[in-house]
Coordinates of C-alpha atoms in Angstrom, one line a residue:
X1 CA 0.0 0.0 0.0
X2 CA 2.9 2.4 0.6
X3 CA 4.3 2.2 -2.8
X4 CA 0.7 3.3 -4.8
X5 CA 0.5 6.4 -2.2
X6 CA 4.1 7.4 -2.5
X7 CA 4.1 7.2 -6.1
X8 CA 0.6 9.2 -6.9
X9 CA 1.5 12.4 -5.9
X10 CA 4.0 12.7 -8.1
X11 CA 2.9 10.9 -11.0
X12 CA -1.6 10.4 -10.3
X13 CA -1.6 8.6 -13.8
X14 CA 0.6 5.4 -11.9
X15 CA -3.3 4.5 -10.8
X16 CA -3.7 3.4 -13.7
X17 CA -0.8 0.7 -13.0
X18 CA -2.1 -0.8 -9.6
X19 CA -4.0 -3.3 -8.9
X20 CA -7.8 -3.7 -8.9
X21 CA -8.0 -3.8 -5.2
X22 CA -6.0 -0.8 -5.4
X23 CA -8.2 1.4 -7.9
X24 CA -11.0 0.5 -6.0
X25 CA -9.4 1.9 -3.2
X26 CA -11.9 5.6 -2.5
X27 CA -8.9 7.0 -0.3
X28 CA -6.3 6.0 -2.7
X29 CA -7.8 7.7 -5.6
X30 CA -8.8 11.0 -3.6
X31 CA -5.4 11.3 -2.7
X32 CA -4.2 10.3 -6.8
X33 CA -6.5 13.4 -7.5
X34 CA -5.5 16.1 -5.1
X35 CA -8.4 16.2 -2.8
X36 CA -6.9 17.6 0.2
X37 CA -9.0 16.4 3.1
X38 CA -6.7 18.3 5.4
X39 CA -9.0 21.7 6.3
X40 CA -6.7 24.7 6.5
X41 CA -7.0 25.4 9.9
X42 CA -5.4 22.0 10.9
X43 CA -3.0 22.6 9.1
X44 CA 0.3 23.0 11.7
X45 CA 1.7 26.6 10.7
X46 CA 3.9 26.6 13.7
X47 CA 6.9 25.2 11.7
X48 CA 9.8 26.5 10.7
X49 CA 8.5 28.0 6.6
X50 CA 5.4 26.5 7.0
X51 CA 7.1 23.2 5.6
X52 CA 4.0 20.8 6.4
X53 CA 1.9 23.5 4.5
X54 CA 4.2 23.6 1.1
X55 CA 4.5 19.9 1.1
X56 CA 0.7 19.4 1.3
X57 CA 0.5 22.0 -1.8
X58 CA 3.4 20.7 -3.8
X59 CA 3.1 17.2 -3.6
X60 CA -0.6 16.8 -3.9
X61 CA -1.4 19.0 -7.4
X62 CA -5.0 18.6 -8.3
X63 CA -5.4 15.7 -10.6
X64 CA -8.9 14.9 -12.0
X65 CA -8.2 12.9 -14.9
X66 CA -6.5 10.0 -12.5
X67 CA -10.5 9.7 -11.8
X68 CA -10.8 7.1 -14.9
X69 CA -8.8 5.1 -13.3
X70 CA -10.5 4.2 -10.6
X71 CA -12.9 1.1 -11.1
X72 CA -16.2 1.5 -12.8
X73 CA -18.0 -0.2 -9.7
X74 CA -16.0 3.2 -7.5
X75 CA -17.6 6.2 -10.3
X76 CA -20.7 4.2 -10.4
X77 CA -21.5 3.7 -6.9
X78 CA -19.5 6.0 -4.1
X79 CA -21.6 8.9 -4.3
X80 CA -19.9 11.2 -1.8
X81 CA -16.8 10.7 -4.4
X82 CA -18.2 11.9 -7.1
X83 CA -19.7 14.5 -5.5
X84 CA -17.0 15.7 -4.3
X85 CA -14.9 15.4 -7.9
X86 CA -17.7 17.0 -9.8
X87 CA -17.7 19.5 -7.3
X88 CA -13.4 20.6 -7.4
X89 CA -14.1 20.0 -11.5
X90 CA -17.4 19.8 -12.9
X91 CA -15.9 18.2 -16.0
X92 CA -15.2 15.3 -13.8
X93 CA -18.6 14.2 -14.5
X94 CA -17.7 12.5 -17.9
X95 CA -15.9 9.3 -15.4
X96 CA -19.5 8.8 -14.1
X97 CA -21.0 5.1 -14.4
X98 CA -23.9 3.1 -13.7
X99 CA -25.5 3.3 -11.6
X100 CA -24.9 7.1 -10.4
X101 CA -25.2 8.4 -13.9
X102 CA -28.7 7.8 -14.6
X103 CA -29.4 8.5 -11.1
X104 CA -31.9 11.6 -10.9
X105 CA -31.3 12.6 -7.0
X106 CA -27.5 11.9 -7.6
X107 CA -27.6 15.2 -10.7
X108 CA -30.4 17.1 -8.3
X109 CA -27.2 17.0 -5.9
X110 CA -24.5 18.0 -8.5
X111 CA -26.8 20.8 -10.0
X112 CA -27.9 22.4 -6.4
X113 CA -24.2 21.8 -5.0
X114 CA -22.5 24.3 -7.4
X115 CA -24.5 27.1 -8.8
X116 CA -21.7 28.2 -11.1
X117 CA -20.5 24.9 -12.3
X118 CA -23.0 22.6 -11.7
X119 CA -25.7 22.7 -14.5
X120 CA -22.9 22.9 -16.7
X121 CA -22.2 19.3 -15.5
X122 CA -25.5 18.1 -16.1
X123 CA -25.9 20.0 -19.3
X124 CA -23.0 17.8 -20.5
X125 CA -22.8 14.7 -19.1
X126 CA -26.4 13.8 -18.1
X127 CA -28.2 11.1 -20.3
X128 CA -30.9 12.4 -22.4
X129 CA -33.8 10.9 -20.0
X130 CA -32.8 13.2 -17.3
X131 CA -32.4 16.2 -19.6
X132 CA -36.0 15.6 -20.4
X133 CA -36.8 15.9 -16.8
X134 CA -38.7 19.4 -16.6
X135 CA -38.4 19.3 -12.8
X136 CA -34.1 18.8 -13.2
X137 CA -34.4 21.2 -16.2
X138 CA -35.8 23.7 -14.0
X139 CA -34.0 23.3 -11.5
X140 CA -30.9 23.8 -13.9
X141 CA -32.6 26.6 -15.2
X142 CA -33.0 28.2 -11.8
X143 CA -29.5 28.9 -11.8
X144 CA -28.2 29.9 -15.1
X145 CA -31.0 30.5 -17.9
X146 CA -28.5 29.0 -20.6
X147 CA -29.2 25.8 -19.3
X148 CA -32.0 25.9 -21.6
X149 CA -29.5 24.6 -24.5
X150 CA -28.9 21.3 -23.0
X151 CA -33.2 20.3 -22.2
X152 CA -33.5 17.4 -24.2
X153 CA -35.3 17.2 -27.6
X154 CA -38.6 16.9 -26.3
X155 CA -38.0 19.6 -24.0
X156 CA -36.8 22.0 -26.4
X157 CA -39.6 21.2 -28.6
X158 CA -42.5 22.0 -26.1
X159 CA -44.0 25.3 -26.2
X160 CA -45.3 25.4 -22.6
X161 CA -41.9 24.9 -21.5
X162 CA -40.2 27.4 -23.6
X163 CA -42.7 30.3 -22.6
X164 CA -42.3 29.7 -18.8
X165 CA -38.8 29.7 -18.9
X166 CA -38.8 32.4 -21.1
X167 CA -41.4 34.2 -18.5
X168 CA -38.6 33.3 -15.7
X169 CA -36.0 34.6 -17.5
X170 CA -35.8 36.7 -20.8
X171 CA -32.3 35.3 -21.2
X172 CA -33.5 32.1 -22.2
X173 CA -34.7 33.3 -25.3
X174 CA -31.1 33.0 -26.6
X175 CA -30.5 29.5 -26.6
X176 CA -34.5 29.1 -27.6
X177 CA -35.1 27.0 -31.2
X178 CA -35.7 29.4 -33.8
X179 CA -39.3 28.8 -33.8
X180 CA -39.9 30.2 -30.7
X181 CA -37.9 33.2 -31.3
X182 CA -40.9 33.7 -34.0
X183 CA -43.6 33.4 -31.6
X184 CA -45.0 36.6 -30.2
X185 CA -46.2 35.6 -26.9
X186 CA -42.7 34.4 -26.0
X187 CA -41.4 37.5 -27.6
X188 CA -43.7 39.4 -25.3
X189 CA -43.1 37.9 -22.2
X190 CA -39.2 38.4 -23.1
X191 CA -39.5 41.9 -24.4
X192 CA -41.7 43.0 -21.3
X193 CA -38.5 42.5 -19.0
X194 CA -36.2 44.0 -21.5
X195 CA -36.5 45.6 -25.1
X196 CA -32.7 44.2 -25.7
X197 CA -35.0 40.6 -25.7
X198 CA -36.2 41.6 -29.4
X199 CA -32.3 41.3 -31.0
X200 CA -32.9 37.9 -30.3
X201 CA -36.4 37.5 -31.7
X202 CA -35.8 35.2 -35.2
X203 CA -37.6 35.5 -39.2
X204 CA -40.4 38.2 -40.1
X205 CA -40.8 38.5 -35.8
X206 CA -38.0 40.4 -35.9
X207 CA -38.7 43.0 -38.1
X208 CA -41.8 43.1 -36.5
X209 CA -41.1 42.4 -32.7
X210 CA -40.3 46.0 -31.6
X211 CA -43.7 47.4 -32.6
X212 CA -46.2 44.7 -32.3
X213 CA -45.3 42.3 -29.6
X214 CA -47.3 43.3 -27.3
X215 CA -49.9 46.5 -26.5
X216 CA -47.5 47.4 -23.3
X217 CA -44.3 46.9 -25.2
X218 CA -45.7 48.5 -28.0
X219 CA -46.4 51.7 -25.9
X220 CA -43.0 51.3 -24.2
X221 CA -41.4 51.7 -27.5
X222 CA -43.2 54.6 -29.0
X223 CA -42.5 56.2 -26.1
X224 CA -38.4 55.8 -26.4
X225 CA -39.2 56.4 -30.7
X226 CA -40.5 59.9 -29.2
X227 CA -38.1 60.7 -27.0
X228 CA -34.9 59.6 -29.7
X229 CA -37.4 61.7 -32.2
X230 CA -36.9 65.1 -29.6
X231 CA -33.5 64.6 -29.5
X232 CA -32.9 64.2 -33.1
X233 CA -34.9 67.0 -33.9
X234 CA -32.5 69.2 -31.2
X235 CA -29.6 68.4 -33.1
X236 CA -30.9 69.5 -36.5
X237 CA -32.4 72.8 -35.0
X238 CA -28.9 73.6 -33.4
X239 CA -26.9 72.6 -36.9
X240 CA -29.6 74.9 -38.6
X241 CA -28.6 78.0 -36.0
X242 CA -25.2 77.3 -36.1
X243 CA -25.0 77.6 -40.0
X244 CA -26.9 80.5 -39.9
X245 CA -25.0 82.3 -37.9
X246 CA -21.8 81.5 -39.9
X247 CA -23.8 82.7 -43.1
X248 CA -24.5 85.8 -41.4
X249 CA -20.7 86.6 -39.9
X250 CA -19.7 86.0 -43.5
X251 CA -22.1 88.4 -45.0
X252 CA -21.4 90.8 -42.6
X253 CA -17.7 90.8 -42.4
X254 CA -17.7 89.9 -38.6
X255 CA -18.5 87.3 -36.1
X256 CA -21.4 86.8 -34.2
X257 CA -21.3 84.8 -30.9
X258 CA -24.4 82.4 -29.4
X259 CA -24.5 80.5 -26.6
X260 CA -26.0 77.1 -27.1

């Protein structure tokens, strides 16, 4: 046992040399990977250059690849593991096996343990079942509205879904199937959060979108038509003064002066 432990710190790829007992071995491949389950604050400072504390960060590099190593009955079964992996890199996810990766309350952990990283995991590495899971969808969604480009075929093909994610979230709209982005409702419920929703609306909706998506939208932008309208019609009314006055300091041989 010595050996293996000695060696994977320095080279976490050697797992892929020991013996089955040995890649089945949870500690052996946390420590292969760099989990450190020393907490920082047990960590004894009161050494001369903190020489416990640089060993622990030079000898034990994060190593998440070494993961595929480990057995197939270790990334299918030892939940807390794979947690744990997916968790340090959420890319560590592609190692899963049965039965863990078709598990729905093992991905409702990796989604809700990560709000930055973990829908990514799910988006990516999930099986196509659970991606049509609207209650994992959502939940995904929940956390990053881009989610909505890995919902599984049926999913992304279901209007009711669409619109109340859309409704949720305007930002959705961007990874929406084109059809959608052509629907006026969804274009409404998108634009009524934010007029920047209609650069994303798709076909003859977009040409459309700003004026007619909606009687409250529609109002919202005649009123910002009005208002760029004014300020246009400023400009001109200052260029027209401004020439004028140069027209009449050249026709009368002097300058005039005019505050603006």
């Amino acid at each position: 046992m010595g050996k293996p432990y000695s060696a994977s710190p320095r080279n976490a790829e050697l797992v892929e040399f020991a013996s089955p007992e040995l890649r089945a071995d949870v500690r052996l491949v946390k420590w292969a990977m760099g989990m450190k389950d020393t907490r920082p604050g047990e960590i004894n400072t009161n050494v001369e250059e903190y020489l416990e504390y640089n060993s622990l960060a030079t000898s034990r590099l994060p190593q998440p690849n070494t993961l595929r190593h480990a057995t197939a009955k270790v990334r299918g079964n030892d939940s807390d593991l794979m947690l744990h992996a997916i968790l340090m890199y959420w890319f560590a996810a592609d190692h899963l096996t049965l039965p863990l990766r078709d598990s729905k309350p093992f991905w409702r952990k990796v989604i809700e343990q990560s709000p930055a990283t973990g829908w990514q995991a799910f988006g990516n590495y999930a099986p196509v079942v659970l991606r049509e899971d609207e209650e994992l969808m959502e939940l995904a969604l929940s956390f990053d509205p881009l989610a909505l480009q890995f919902a599984g075929p049926s999913l992304r093909k279901s209007r009711p879904f669409i619109l109340e994610a859309v409704r949720k979230d305007w930002r959705s709209l961007r990874c929406a199937p084109d059809v959608f982005r052509a629907d006026t409702e969804i274009l409404a419920k998108a634009a009524i959060q934010t007029l920047e929703a209609l650069d994303y609306a798709f076909d003859l909706a977009a040409a459309e979108a700003r004026p007619s998506t909606s009687a409250s939208t529609k109002d919202v932008w005649e009123s910002i038509q009005e208002a760029e309208e004014k300020e246009r019609r400023e400009k001109e009314l200052q260029q027209e003064w401004r020439e004028l006055l140069l027209l009449l300091s050249e026709t009368h041989g002097r300058s005039l002066e005019a505050s603006f």
